[in-house]
Coordinates of C-alpha atoms in Angstrom, one line a residue:
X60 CA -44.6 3.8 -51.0
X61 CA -45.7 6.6 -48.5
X62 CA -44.0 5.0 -46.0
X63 CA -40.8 4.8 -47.2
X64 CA -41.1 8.5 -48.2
X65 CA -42.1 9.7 -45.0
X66 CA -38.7 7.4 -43.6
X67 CA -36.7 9.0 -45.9
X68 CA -37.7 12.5 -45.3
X69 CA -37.2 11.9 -41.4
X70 CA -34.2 10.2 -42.4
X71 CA -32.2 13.3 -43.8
X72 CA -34.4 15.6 -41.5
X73 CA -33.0 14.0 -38.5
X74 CA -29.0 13.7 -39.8
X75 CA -29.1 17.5 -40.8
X76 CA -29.4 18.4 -37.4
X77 CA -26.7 16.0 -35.8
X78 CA -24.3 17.0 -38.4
X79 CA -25.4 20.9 -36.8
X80 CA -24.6 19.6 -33.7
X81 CA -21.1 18.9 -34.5
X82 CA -18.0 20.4 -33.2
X83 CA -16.0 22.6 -35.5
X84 CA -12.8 24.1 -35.7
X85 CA -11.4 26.3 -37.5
X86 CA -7.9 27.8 -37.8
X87 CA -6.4 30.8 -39.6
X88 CA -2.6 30.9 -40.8
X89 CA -0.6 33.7 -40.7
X90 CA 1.7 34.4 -44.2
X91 CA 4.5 32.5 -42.8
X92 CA 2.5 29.0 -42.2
X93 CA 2.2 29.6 -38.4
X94 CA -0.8 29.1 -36.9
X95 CA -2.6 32.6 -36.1
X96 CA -6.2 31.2 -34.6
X97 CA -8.3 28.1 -33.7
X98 CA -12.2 28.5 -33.0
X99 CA -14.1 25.7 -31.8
X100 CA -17.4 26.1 -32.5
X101 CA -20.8 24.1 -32.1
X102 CA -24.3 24.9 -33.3
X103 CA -22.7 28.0 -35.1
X104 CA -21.6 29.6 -31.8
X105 CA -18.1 29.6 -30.2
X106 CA -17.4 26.7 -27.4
X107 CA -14.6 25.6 -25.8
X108 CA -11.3 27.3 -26.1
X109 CA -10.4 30.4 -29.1
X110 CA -6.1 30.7 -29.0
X111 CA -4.4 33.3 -30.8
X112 CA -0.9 33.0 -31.8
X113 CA 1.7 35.6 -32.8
X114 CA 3.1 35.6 -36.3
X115 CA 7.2 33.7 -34.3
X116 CA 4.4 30.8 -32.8
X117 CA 4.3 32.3 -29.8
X118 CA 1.2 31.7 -27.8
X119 CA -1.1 35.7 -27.7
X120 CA -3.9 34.7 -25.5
X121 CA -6.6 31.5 -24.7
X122 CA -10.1 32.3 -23.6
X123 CA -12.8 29.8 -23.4
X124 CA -16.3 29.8 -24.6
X125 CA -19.6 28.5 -23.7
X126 CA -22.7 29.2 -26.0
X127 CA -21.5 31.9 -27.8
X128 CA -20.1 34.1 -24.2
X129 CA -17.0 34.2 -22.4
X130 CA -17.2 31.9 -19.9
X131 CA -14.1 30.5 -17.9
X132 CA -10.4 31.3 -17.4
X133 CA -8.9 33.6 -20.1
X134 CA -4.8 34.4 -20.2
X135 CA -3.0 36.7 -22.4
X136 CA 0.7 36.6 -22.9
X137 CA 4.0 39.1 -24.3
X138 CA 5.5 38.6 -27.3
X139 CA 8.6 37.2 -25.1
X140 CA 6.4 34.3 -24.0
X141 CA 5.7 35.9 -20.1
X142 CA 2.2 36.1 -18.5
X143 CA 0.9 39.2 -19.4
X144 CA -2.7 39.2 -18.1
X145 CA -5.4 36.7 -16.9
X146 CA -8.7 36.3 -15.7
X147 CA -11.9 34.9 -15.3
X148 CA -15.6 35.1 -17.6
X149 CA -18.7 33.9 -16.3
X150 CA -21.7 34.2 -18.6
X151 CA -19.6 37.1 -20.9
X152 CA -18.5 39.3 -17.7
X153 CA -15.5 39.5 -16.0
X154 CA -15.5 37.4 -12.6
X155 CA -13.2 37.2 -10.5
X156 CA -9.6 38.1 -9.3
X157 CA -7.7 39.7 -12.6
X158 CA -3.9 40.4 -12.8
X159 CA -1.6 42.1 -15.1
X160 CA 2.0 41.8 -15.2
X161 CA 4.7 44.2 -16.7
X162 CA 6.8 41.9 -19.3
X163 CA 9.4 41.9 -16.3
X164 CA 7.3 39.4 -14.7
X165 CA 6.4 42.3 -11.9
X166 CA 2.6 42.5 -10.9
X167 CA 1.3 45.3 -12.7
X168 CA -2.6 45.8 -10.9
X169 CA -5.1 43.4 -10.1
X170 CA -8.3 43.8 -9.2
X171 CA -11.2 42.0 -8.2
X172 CA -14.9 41.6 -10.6
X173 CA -18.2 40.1 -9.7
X174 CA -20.6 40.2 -12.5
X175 CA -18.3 42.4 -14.8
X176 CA -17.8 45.3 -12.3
X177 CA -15.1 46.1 -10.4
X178 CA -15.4 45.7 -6.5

């Protein structure tokens, strides 16, 4: 009888954390039924890619996540749909080349970042 309480106690001790391992997303609306957000998360911290939307469905920006941080390409865009700014995180700085554009499509400033400051 001990045994089989001991098994089940490792049982649900074990499958409580692989169901905390699992991926989740979640996703905001805005008023209108358009999709405003989508989080991935795992372990409780963002991972993987967070979009934002406008309230028309037009794509506001995409960064991507690793353990919580900032970590890889990030792009934001206007309104109209044209690139607006993009980018690079490593570890939660800035790294990297970074552009901004005017809503024209003309290059507005970049710059370039190693560990989150400006070179």
């Amino acid at each position: 009888m001990h045994t089989k309480h001991l098994l089940l106690a490792s049982l649900l001790f074990f499958s409580s954390f692989v169901s905390a391992q699992e991926p989740e997303v979640k996703k905001d609306y805005w008023g209108n039924g358009n999709l405003k957000s989508e989080k991935h998360y795992q372990s409780g911290k963002l991972e993987g890619p967070l979009t934002r939307w406008y309230k028309t469905g037009q794509k506001k920006s995409e960064y991507h996540h690793k353990a919580g941080k900032k970590d890889g390409p990030w792009t934001k865009w206007y309104k109209s749909g044209n690139k607006k700014s993009e980018g690079h995180y490593k570890e939660g700085e800035i790294d990297g080349l970074m552009v901004w554009w005017y809503e024209n499509g003309e290059k507005k400033w970049q710059g370039v970042f190693v560990d989150g400051k400006k070179q």
